[in-house]
Every structure is written in structure tokens, then in C-alpha cells.
Coordinates of C-alpha atoms in Angstrom, one line a residue:
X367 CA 59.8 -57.7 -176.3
X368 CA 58.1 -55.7 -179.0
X369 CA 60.0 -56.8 -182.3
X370 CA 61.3 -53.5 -184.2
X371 CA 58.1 -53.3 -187.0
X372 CA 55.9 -53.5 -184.1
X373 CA 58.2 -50.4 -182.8
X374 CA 57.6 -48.8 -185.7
X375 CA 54.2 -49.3 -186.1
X376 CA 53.4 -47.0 -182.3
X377 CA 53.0 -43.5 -183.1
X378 CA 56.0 -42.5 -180.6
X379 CA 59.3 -43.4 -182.2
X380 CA 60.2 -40.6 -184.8
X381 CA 61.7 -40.2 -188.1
X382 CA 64.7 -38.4 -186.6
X383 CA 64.8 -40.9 -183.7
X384 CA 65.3 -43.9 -186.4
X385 CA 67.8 -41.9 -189.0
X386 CA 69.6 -41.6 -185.1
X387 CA 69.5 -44.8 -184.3
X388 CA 71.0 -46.5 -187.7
X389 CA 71.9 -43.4 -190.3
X390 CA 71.7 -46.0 -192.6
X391 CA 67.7 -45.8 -193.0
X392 CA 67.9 -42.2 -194.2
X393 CA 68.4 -43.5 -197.6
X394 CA 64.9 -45.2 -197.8
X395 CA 63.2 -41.9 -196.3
X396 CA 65.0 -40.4 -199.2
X397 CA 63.6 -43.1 -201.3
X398 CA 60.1 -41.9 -200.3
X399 CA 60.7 -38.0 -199.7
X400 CA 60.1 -38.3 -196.0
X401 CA 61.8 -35.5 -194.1
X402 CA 63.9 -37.0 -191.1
X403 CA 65.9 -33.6 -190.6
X404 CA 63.5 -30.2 -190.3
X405 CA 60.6 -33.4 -189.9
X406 CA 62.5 -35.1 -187.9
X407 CA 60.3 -35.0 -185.2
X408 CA 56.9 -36.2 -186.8
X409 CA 56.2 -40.1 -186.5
X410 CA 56.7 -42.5 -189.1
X411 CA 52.8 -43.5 -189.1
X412 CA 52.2 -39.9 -189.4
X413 CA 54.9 -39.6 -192.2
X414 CA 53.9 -42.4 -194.0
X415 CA 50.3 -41.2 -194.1
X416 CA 51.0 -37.9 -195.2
X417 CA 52.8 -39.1 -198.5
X418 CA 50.0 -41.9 -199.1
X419 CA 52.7 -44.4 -198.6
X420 CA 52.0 -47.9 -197.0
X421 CA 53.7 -47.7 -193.8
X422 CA 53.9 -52.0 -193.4
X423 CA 56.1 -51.6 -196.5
X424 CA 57.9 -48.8 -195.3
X425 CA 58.7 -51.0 -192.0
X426 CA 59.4 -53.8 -193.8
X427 CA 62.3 -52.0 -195.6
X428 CA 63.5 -50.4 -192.4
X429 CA 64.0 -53.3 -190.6
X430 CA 66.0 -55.2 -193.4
X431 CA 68.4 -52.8 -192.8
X432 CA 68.9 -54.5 -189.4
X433 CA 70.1 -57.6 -190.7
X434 CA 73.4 -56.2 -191.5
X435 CA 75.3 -54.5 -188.9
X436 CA 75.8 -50.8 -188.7
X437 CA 78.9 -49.0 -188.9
X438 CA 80.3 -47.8 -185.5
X439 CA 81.8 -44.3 -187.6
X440 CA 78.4 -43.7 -187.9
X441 CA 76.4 -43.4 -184.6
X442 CA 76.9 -40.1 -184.2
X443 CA 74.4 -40.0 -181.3
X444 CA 76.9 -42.1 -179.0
X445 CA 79.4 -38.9 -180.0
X446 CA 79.8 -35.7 -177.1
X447 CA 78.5 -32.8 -178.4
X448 CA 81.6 -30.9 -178.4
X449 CA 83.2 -33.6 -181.1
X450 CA 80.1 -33.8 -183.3
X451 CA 79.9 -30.0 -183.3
X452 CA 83.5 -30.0 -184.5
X453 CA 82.5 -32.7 -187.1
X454 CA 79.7 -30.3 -188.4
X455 CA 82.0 -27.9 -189.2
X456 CA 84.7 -29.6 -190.7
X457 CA 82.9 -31.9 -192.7
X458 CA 79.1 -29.9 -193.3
X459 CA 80.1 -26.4 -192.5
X460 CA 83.4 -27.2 -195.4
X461 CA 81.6 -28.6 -198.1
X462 CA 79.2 -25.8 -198.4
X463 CA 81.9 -23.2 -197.9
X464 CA 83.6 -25.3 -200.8
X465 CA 80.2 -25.8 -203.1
X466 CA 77.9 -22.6 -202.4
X467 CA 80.3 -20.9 -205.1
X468 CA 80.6 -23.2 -207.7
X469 CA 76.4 -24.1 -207.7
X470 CA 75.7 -20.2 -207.6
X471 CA 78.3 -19.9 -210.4
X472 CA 76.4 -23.2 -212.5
X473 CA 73.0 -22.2 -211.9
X474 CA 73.8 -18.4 -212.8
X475 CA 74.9 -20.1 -216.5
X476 CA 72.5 -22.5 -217.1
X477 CA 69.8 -19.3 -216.4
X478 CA 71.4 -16.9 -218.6
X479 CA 71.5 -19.4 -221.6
X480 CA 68.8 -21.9 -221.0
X481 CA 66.3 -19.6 -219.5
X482 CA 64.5 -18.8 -222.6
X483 CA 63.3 -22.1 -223.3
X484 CA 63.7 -23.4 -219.7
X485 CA 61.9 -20.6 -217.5
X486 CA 62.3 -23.0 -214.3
X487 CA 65.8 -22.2 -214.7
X488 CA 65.9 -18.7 -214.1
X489 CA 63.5 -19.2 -210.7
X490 CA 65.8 -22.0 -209.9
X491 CA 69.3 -19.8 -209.8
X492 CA 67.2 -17.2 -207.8
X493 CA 66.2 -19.6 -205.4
X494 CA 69.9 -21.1 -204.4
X495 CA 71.5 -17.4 -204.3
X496 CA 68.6 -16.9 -201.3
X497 CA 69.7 -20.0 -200.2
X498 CA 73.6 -19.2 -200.5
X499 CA 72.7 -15.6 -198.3
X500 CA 71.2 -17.5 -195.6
X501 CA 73.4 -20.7 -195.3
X502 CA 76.3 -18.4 -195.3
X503 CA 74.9 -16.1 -192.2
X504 CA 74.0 -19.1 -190.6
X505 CA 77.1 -21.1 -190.7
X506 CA 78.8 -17.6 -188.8
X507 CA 76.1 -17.4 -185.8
X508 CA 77.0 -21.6 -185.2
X509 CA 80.6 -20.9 -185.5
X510 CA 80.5 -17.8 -183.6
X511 CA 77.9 -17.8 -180.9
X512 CA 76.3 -21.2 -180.7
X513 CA 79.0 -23.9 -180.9
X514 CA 81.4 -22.6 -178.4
X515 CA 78.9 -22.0 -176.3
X516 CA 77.6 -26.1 -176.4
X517 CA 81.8 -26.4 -176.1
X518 CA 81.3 -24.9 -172.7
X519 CA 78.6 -27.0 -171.8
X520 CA 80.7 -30.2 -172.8
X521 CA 83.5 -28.9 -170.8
X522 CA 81.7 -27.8 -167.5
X523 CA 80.3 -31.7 -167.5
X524 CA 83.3 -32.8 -167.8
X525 CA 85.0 -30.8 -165.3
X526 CA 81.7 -30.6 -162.8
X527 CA 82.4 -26.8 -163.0
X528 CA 79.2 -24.8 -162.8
X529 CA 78.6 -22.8 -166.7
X530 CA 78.6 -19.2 -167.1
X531 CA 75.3 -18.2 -167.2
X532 CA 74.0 -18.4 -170.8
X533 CA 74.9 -16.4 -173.4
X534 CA 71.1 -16.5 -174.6
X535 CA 68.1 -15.2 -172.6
X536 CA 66.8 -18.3 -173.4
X537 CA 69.1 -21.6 -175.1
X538 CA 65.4 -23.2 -176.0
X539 CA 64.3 -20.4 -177.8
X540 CA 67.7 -19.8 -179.6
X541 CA 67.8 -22.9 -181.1
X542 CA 64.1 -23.0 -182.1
X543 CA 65.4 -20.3 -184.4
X544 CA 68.2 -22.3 -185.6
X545 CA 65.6 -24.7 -186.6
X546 CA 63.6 -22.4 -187.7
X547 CA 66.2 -20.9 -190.3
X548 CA 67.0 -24.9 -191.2
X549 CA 63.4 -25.0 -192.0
X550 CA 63.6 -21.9 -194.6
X551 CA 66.5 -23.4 -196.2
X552 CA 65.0 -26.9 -196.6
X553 CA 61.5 -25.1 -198.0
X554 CA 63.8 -23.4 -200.7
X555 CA 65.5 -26.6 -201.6
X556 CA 62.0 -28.5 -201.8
X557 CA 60.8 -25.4 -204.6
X558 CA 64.1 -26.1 -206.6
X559 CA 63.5 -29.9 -206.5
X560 CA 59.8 -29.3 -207.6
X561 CA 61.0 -27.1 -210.1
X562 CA 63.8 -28.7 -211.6
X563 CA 60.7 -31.9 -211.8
X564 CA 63.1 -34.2 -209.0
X565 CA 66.4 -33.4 -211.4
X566 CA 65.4 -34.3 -214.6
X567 CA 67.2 -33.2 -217.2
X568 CA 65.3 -31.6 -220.2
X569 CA 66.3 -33.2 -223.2
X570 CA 68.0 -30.0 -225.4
X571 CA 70.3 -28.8 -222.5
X572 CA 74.1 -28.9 -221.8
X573 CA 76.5 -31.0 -219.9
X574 CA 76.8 -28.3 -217.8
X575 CA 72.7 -28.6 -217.0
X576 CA 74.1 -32.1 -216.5
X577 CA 76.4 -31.2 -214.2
X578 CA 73.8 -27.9 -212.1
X579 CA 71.5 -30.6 -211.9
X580 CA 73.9 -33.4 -210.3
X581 CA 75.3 -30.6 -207.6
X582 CA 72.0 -29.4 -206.4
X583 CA 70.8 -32.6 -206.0
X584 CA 74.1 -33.7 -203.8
X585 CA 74.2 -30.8 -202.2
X586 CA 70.5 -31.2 -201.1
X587 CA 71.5 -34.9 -200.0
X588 CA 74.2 -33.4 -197.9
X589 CA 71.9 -30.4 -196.3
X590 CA 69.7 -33.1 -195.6
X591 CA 71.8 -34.6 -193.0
X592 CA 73.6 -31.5 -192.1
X593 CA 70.0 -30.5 -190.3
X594 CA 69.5 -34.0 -189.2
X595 CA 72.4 -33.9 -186.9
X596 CA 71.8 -30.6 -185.6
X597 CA 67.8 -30.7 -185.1
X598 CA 68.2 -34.3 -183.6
X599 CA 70.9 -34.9 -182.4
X600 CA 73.3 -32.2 -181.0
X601 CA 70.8 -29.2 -180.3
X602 CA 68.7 -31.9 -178.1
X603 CA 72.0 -33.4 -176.8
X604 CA 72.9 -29.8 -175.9
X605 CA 69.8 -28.5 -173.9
X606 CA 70.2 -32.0 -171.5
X607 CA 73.6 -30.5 -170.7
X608 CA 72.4 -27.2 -170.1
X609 CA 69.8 -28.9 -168.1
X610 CA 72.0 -30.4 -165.7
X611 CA 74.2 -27.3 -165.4
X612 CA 71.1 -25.6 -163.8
X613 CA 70.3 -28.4 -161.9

């Protein structure tokens, strides 16, 4: 039985796939800015040469994460799709709802006053309002079209009843453009990141640069696995029931 570095070290299991398995792990991708949710579905060799990173010491660290058990709460790939779609929106779908004011409303003030002498400021408060536009347009179209629609799909299983026909000409290609739009909002979170120089505060600023900087970087952290649940977990999860409703 291959042991789970020598699992690691085949260029088939994913960086979604692992994040999947144990959620745990996505705190050392984060350690190494290695995308497991819009690059969820590149290797881990392949990730780990891209960043110049040494992938044995990457392993290494991934599998001592084993030796402690994981948390049941958290294996939100053993979860139907009709419950982690509801999970989405109450806990992912809330907290931006609850934070895209508040960061617009910090990142606005720390532009205005600190964007004389801190440029990256002004460019930074741009960047999350174009953010806030399309997160808030995209959280409608899940609520709206695409998560009652997986609902059905959950349901018909259940039931053995035979779905309505889709409300998409084709489910595939919808959610490519749901992944599509998760990739435009992780692009524009990667620019503030760059720009902001990974969070680091300039020396002459404010508590309340303090506090921008703290936000965007949580929220980020919570995007993060927002998109990884979706991309790899419920819209794959949800084309194998469609699947087998057309079967």
C-alpha cells in the first residue's frame, strides 16, 4: 500500500483533492501561497514547482498533519450537497453580506487619508469595491438560480423521482462560469495582497490601517475556502447527481 508521501509525490492527487480529504492542510498551502480553491485542480508536484518550493518538505508537512486525528465537523465532502449548499450560505454567503460593508467603508478611509503618502492605498480601495460588485451579484445567481436547483437534484436522489429537465442549457457550462467569476474575484484579492506587500503595515499609518489590513486579510482567508467548497466539492458533487438523473 503506497504510504501517503508516496501519494503525494504522483502527479494525480490534487491540491483541492487533499484540502478535501483533511481541511486541515489548507493552512500549510496558505503557508506557501498555493491555491487549493480556483487551483484546486492543479497537482501538488505541479504546485510545488511552480512556487520553487521543495515538494519532499511540502509532503513532509502534510502528512504530519495525519498523526492527529481530523475533526468529523469538518469533512464536508462526506456532507449531501443540499446541506453543504445550505452551510455556504449561512456561514460564507453571511459573513460577506456582514463584512463587504464595513471593508468598503475601512478601505474608502484609509485611501482618502493615507493615500498621499501610501498610493497602494487608493488602488487597494478600488480594487475591493470591484470585488464587493461582483461577490454581491454572485452570491444572488447561487441563491437564486443555482442552489435550489442542486436542492432538486439532492431531492430527486433521494426520492428516485426523475428531475425536471435543467434549468441550464448546459449545468457543465454554468458552473464553469461560476468558477470562472471565483477566479476574477480571487485574481483581484491576489493584486490587493501584492499591493498591500502580504499585509504589512507601513510604519506612519493608523490603527484603523491596522485594523483595513487585518479584515482583508481574514476576509481573503475566508474567500479562500468559500471557493474551495464550491469548485471542489459541491459543484463536482452536483454534476454526479445530475449525472445519474440522466442516466
Amino acid at each position: 500500500m503506497d504510504s501517503v508521501v508516496d501519494r503525494y509525490s504522483k502527479d494525480i492527487i490534487t491540491v483541492g483533492q487533499i484540502v478535501t480529504e483533511d481541511p486541515r492542510k489548507a493552512e500549510i498551502f496558505r503557508k506557501y501561497d498555493i491555491d487549493f480553491c480556483c487551483g484546486g485542480k492543479q497537482p501538488l508536484a505541479q504546485a510545488c514547482r511552480e512556487k520553487g518550493l521543495d515538494v519532499t518538505k511540502v509532503q513532509e508537512e502534510l502528512t504530519s498533519i495525519d498523526s492527529s486525528p481530523a475533526d468529523r465537523q469538518q469533512q464536508y465532502d462526506q456532507w449531501q450537497v443540499d446541506f453543504l449548499a445550505d452551510y455556504i450560505v449561512n456561514v460564507h454567503h453571511s459573513y460577506l453580506r456582514e463584512n463587504i460593508p464595513l471593508i468598503l467603508e475601512l478601505s474608502d478611509k484609509i485611501g482618502r487619508v493615507h493615500g498621499e503618502n501610501h498610493p497602494e492605498a487608493i488602488e487597494i480601495a478600488r480594487l475591493f469595491a470591484e470585488a464587493a460588485v461582483d461577490l454581491q451579484q454572485h452570491l444572488v445567481k447561487e441563491e437564486q438560480e443555482l442552489f435550489p436547483y442542486i436542492k432538486k437534484l439532492q431531492q430527486a436522489a433521494q426520492s428516485g423521482e426523475d428531475i425536471n429537465k435543467s434549468p441550464y442549457a448546459s449545468a457543465t457550462e454554468k458552473l464553469l462560469t461560476y468558477e470562472e467569476e471565483h477566479e476574477e474575484v480571487g485574481g483581484i484579492l491576489k493584486q490587493i495582497r501584492l499591493l498591500s506587500n502580504n499585509f504589512k503595515l507601513p510604519d506612519d499609518v493608523c490603527n484603523t490601517y491596522r485594523v483595513t489590513y487585518a479584515k482583508l486579510d481574514e476576509f481573503e482567508q475566508d474567500i479562500h475556502q468559500h471557493i474551495h467548497l464550491e469548485n471542489n466539492i459541491l459543484f463536482p458533487g452536483a454534476l454526479d447527481l445530475e449525472r445519474h438523473s440522466q442516466s
